[in-house]
Tab-separated table of C-alpha atoms in Angstrom:
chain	number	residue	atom	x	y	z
A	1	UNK	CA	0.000	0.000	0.000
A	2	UNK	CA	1.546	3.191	-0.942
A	3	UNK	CA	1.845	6.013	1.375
A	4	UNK	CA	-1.000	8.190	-0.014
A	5	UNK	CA	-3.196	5.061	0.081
A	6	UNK	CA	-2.337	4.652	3.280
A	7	UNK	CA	-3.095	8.298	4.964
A	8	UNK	CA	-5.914	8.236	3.094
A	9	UNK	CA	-7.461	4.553	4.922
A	10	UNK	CA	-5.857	6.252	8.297
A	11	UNK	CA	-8.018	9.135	7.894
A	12	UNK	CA	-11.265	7.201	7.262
A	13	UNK	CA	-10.710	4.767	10.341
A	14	UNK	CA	-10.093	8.272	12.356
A	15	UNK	CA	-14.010	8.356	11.459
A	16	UNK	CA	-15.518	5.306	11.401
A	17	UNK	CA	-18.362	5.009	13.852
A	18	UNK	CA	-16.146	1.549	15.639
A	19	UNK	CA	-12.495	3.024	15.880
A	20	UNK	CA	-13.284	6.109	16.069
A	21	UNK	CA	-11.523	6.506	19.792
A	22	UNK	CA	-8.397	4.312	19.346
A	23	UNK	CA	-5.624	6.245	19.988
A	24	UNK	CA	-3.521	6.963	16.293
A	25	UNK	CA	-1.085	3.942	17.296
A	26	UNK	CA	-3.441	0.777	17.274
A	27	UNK	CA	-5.661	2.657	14.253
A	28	UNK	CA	-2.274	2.077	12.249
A	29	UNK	CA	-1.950	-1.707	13.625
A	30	UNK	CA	-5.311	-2.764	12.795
A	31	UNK	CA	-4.802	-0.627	8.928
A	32	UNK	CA	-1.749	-2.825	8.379
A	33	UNK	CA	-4.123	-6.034	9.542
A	34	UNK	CA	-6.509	-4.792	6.685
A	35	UNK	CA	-7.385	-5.704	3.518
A	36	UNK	CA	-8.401	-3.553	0.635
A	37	UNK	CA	-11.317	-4.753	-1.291
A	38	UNK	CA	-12.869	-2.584	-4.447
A	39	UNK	CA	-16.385	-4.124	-5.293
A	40	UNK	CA	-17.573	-2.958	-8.905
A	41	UNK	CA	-21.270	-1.559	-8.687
A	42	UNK	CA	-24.233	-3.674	-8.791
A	43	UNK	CA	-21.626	-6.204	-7.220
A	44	UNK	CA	-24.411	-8.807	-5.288
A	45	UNK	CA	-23.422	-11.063	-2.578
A	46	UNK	CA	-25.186	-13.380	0.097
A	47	UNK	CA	-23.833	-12.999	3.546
A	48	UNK	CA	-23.887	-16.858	3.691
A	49	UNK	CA	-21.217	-17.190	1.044
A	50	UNK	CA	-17.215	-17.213	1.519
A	51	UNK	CA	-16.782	-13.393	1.363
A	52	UNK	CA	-18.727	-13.026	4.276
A	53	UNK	CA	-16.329	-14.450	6.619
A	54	UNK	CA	-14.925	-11.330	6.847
A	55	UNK	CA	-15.742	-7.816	8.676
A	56	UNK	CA	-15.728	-4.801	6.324
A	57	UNK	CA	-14.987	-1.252	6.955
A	58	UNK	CA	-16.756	0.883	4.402
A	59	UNK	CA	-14.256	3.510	2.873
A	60	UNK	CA	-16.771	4.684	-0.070
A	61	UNK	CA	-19.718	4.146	-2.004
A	62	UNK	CA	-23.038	2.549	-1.080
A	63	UNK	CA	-24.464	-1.006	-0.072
A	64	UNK	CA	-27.478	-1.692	0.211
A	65	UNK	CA	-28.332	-4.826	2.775
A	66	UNK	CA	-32.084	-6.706	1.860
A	67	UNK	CA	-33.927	-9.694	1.934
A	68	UNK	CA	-35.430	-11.826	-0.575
A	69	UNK	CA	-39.164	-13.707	-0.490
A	70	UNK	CA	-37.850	-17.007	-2.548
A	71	UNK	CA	-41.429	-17.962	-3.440
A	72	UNK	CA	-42.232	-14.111	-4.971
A	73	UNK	CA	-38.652	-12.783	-5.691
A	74	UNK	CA	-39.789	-9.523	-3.687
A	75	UNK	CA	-37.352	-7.753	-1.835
A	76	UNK	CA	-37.055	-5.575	1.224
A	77	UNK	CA	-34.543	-3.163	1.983
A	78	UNK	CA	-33.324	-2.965	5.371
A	79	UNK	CA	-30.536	-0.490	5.194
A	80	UNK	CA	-28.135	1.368	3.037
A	81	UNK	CA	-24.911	1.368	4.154
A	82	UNK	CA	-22.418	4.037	3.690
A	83	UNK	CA	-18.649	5.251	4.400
A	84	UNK	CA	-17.917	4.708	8.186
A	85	UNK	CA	-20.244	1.794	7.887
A	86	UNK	CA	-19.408	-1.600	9.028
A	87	UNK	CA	-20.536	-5.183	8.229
A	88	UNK	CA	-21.723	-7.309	9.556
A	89	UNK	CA	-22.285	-7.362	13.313
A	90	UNK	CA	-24.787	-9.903	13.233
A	91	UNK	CA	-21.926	-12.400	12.329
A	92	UNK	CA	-19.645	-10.899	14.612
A	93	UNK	CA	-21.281	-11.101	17.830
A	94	UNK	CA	-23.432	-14.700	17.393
A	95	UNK	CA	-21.290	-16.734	14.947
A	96	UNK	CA	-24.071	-17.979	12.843
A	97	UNK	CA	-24.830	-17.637	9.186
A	98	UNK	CA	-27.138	-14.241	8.494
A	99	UNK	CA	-28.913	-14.735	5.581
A	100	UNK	CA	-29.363	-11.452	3.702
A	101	UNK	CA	-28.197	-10.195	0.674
A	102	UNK	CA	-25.558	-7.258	0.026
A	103	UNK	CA	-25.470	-4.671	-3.251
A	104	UNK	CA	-23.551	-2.354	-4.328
A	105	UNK	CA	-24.932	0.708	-5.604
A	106	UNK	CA	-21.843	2.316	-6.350
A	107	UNK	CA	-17.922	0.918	-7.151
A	108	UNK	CA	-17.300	0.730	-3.166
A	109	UNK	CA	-13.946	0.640	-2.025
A	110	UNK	CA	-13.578	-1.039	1.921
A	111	UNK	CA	-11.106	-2.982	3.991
A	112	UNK	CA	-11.984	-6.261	5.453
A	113	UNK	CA	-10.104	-8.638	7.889
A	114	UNK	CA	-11.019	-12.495	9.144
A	115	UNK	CA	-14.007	-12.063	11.908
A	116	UNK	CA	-11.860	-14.096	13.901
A	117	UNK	CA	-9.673	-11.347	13.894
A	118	UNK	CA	-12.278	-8.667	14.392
A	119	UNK	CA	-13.073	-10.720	17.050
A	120	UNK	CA	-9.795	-10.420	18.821
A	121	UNK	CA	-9.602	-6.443	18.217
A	122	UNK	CA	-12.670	-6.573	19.723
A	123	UNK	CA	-11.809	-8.426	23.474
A	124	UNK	CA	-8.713	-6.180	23.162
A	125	UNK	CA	-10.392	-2.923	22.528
A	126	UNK	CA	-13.020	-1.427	24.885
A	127	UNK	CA	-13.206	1.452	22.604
A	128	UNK	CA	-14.306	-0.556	20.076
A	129	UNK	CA	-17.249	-2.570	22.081
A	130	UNK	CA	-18.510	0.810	23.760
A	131	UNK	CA	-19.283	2.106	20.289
A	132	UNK	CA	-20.684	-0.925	18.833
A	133	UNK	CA	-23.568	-0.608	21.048
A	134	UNK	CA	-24.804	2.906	19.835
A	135	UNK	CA	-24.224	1.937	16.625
A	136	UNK	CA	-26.420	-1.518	16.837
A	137	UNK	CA	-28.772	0.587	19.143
A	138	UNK	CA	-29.369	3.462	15.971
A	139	UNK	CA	-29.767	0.311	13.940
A	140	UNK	CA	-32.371	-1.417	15.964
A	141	UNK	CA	-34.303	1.823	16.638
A	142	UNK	CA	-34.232	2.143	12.554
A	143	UNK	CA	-36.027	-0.954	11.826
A	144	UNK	CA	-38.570	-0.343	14.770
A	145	UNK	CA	-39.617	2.524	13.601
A	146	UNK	CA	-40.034	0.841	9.723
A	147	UNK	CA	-41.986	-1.849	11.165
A	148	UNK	CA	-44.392	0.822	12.849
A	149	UNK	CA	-44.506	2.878	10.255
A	150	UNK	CA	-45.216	-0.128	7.551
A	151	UNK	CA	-48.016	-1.183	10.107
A	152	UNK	CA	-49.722	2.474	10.865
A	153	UNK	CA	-49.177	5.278	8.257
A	154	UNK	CA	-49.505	5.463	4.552
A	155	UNK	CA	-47.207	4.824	1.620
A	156	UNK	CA	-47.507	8.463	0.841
A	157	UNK	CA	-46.141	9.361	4.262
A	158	UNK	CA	-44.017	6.781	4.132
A	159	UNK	CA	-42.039	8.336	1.235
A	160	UNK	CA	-42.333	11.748	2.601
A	161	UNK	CA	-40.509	10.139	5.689
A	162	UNK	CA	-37.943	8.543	3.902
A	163	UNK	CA	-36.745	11.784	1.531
A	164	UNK	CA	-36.525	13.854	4.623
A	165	UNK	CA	-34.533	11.367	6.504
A	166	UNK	CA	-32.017	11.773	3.452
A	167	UNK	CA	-31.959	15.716	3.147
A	168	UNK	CA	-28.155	16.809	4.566
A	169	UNK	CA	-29.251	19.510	7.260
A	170	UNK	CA	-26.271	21.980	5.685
A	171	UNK	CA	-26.612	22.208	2.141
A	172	UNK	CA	-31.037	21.112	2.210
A	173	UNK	CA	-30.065	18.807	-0.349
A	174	UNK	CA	-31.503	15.053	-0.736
A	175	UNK	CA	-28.388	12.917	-0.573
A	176	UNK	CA	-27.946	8.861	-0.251
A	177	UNK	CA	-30.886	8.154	-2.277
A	178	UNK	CA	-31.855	10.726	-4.824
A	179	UNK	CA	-30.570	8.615	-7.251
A	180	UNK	CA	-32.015	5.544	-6.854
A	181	UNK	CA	-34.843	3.814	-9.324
A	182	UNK	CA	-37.992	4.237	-7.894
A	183	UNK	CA	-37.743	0.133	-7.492
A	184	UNK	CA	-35.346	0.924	-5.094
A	185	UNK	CA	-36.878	3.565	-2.968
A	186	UNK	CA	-40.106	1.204	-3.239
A	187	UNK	CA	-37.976	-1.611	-1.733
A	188	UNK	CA	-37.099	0.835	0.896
A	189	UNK	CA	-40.248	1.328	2.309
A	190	UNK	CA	-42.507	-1.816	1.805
A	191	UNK	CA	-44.298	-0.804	-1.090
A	192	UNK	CA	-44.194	-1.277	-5.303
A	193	UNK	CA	-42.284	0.494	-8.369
A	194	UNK	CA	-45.978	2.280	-9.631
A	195	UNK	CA	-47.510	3.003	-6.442
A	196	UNK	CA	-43.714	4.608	-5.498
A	197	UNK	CA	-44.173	6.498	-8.994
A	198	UNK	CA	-47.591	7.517	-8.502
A	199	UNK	CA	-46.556	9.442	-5.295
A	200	UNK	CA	-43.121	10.558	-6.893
A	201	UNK	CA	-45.229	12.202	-9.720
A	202	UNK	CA	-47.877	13.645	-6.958
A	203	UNK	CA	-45.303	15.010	-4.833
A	204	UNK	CA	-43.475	16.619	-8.389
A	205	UNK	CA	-47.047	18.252	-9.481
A	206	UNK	CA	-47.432	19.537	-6.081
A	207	UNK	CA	-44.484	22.032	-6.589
A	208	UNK	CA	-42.260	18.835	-3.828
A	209	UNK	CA	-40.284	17.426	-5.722
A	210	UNK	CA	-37.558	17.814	-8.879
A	211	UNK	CA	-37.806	14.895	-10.644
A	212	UNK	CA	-35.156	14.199	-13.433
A	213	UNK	CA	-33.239	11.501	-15.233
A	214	UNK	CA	-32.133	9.607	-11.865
A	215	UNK	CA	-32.030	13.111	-10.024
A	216	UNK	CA	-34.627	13.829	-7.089
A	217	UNK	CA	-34.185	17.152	-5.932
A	218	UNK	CA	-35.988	19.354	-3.399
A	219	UNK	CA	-38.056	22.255	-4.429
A	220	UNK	CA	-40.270	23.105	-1.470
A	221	UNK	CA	-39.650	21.145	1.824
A	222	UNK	CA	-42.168	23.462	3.868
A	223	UNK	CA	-44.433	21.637	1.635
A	224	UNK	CA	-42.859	18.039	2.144
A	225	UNK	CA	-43.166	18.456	6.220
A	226	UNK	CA	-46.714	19.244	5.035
A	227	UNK	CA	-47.184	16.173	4.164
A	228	UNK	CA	-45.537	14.523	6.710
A	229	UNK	CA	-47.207	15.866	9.613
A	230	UNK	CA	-50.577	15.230	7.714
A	231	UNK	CA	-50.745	11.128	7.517
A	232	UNK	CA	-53.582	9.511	6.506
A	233	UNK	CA	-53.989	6.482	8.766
A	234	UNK	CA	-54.272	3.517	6.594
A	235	UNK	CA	-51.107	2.400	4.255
């Protein structure tokens, strides 16, 4: 690994939501116990398989983690990982097989190392468990509130939810998914590509919503809280 390579995977563990209070010295160790891995995008993997022996550090791009109904071919989206994302904890703490499927949405660059390994930085490292437990807590909380709001509000709510949980609070923009098929957002909130569309297209004549080629953009988000604070109550 060259030495721009290097400072440049030192600086991202310096912020990844695990090793983020190591002191400088074992951040280096554990870098030179790392190994890079670029996935290509729309690279698809079951956790089952080999590669998933191994814990990754996210340095780049996106991943999308899902499920698959075998009997309809339907798929769920449970999260979208990003830089300063990890995988997978699930593996990490029980030892057993997690059967869910990984994408990537963009060419993602991360480092991985044996869970075995990961394992042993782990019992070594306080720092390390004492932020794994926020960071599986955020997680949790995430997929209780899906489940509540899959069970209780609408899909047009739903999607209203889901682009304002995606808008950076700096720059007002919609970032992590406003590129994404509307198959993809659909998968991302229990529902289907045309009833997704029909609300995309709703929001759009409603003065909401940008939509171009790939592109969501925000035009009015007084409008989008609007919606969101006015649910109907059935999906």
């Amino acid at each position: 690994m060259n030495e721009k390579k290097r400072l440049k995977y030192i600086e991202a563990l310096r912020e990844n939501k695990l090793l983020k209070d190591l002191n400088e010295e074992k951040r280096t160790d554990i870098l030179e116990n790392l190994e890079e891995e670029i996935w290509p995008r729309n690279t698809c993997n079951l956790s089952i398989t080999k590669p998933f022996s191994r814990f990754h550090f996210i340095i780049s791009g996106r991943i999308k983690v899902y499920k698959v109904d075998p009997s309809t071919g339907r798929e769920i989206t449970l999260f979208i990982l990003k830089g300063n994302d990890v995988f997978d904890i699930i593996s990490l703490l029980e030892e057993l097989d997690h059967e869910v499927f990984y994408e990537t949405l963009d060419k993602a660059t991360l480092l991985s190392t044996p869970m075995a390994v990961m394992r042993k930085w782990v019992q070594e490292n306080p720092e390390i468990n004492k932020n794994m437990l926020p960071y599986l807590g955020h997680q949790l909380k995430f997929m209780e509130e899906y489940a509540s709001d899959v069970t209780m509000i609408d899909i047009s709510t739903r999607l209203a939810k889901l682009i304002l949980s995606n808008i950076n609070s700096k720059s007002q923009r919609l970032e992590l998914i406003n590129d994404l098929s509307n198959e993809e957002l659909a998968n991302l909130i229990g529902s289907t590509r045309a009833v997704v569309n029909r609300h995309l297209q709703e929001f759009k004549n409603d003065g909401i919503l940008y939509l171009g080629r790939q592109k969501v953009e925000i035009r009015n988000l007084e409008l989008l809280l609007k919606k969101l604070n006015s649910p109907n109550v059935n999906p």
